[in-house]
Tab-separated table of C-alpha atoms in Angstrom:
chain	number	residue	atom	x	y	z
A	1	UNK	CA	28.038	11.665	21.140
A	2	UNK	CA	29.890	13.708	23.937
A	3	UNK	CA	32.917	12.259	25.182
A	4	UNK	CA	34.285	12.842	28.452
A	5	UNK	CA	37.573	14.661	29.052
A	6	UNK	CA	39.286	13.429	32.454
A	7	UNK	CA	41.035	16.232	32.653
A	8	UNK	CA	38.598	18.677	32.255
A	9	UNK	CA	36.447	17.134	34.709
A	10	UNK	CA	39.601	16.529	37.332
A	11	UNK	CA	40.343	20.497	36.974
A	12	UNK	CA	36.631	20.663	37.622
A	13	UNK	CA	36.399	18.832	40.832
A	14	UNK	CA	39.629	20.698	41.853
A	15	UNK	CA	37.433	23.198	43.184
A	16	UNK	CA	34.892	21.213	45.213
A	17	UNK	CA	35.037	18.717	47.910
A	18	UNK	CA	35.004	15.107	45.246
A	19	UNK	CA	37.987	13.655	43.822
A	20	UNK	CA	37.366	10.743	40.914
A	21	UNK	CA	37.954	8.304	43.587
A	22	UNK	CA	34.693	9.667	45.271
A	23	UNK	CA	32.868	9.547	41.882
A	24	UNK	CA	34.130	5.716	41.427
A	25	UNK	CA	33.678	4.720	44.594
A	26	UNK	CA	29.796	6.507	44.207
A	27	UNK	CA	29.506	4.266	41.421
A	28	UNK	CA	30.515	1.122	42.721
A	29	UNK	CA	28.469	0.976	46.002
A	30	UNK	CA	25.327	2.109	43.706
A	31	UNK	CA	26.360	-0.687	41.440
A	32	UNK	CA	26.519	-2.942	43.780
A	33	UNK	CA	23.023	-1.905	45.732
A	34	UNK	CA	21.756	-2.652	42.209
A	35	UNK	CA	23.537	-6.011	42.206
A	36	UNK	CA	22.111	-7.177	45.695
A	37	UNK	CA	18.499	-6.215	44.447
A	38	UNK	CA	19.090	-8.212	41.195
A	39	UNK	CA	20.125	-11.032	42.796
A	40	UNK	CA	17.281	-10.922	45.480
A	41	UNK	CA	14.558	-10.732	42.138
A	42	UNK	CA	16.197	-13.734	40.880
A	43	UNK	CA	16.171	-15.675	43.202
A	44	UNK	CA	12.310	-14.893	44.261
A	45	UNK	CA	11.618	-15.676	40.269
A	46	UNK	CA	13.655	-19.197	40.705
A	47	UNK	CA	11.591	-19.998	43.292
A	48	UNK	CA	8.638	-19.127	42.099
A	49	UNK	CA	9.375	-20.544	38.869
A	50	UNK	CA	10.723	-24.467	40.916
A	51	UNK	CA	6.661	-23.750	42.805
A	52	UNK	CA	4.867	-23.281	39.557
A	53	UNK	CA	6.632	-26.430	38.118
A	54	UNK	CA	5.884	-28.441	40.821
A	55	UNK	CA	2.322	-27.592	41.180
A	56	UNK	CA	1.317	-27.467	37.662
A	57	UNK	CA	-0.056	-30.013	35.705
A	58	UNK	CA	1.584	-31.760	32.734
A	59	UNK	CA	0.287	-29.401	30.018
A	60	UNK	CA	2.513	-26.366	31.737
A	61	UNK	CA	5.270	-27.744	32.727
A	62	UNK	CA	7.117	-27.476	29.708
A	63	UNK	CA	6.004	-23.398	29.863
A	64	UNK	CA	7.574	-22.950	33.402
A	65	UNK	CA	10.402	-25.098	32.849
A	66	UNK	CA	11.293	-22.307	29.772
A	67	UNK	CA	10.872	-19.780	32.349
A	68	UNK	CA	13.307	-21.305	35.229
A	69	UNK	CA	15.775	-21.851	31.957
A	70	UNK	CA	14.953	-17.755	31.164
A	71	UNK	CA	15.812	-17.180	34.979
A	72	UNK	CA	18.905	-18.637	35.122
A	73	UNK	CA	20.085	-17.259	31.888
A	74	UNK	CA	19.472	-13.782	33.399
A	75	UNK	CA	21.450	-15.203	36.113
A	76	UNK	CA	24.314	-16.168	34.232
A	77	UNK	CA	23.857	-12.686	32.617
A	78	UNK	CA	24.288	-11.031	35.548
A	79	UNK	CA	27.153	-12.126	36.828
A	80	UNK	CA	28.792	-11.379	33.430
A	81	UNK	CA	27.507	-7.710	33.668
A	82	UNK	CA	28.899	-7.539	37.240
A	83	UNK	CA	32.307	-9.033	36.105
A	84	UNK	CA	32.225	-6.514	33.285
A	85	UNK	CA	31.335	-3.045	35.274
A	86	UNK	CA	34.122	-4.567	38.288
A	87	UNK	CA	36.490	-4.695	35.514
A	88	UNK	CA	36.024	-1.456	34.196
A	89	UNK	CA	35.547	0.287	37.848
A	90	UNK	CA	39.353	-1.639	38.243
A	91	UNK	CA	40.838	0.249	35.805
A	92	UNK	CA	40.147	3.858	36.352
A	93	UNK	CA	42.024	3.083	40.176
């Protein structure tokens, strides 16, 4: 496993046009596109998931009920992922 030297790469981007704040910055708004689209699937899946409940019959509904739990775990996980990365993006400022 390669580890990356700071330095190194700072002396590195001496020469071009991007500082590390470019790079983190980069990384954030790409982290965050990913975020939005995330959140946008999730919610689609809730919905879906709240529709197939509610239309089903009684033999399914304990099968989409497990998958509106599934959703909102993946929910839950990421906002913990995004509270992670924004933690981590925090400390290299």
């Amino acid at each position: 496993m390669k580890f990356i030297n700071f330095l190194e790469l700072t002396n590195e981007l001496q020469g071009a046009n991007y500082t590390i704040e470019d790079l983190i910055a980069f990384a954030n708004n790409g982290f965050k596109l990913l975020q939005r689209g995330g959140v946008v699937l999730l919610v689609i899946a809730l919905g879906l998931g709240f529709l197939i409940y509610g239309l089903t019959d009684v033999d399914n509904k304990p099968r989409a009920k497990q998958k509106i739990i599934q959703v909102v775990f993946g929910l839950v996980g990421l906002v913990l992922a995004s509270s992670i990365v924004t933690i981590i993006l925090s400390l290299f400022k």
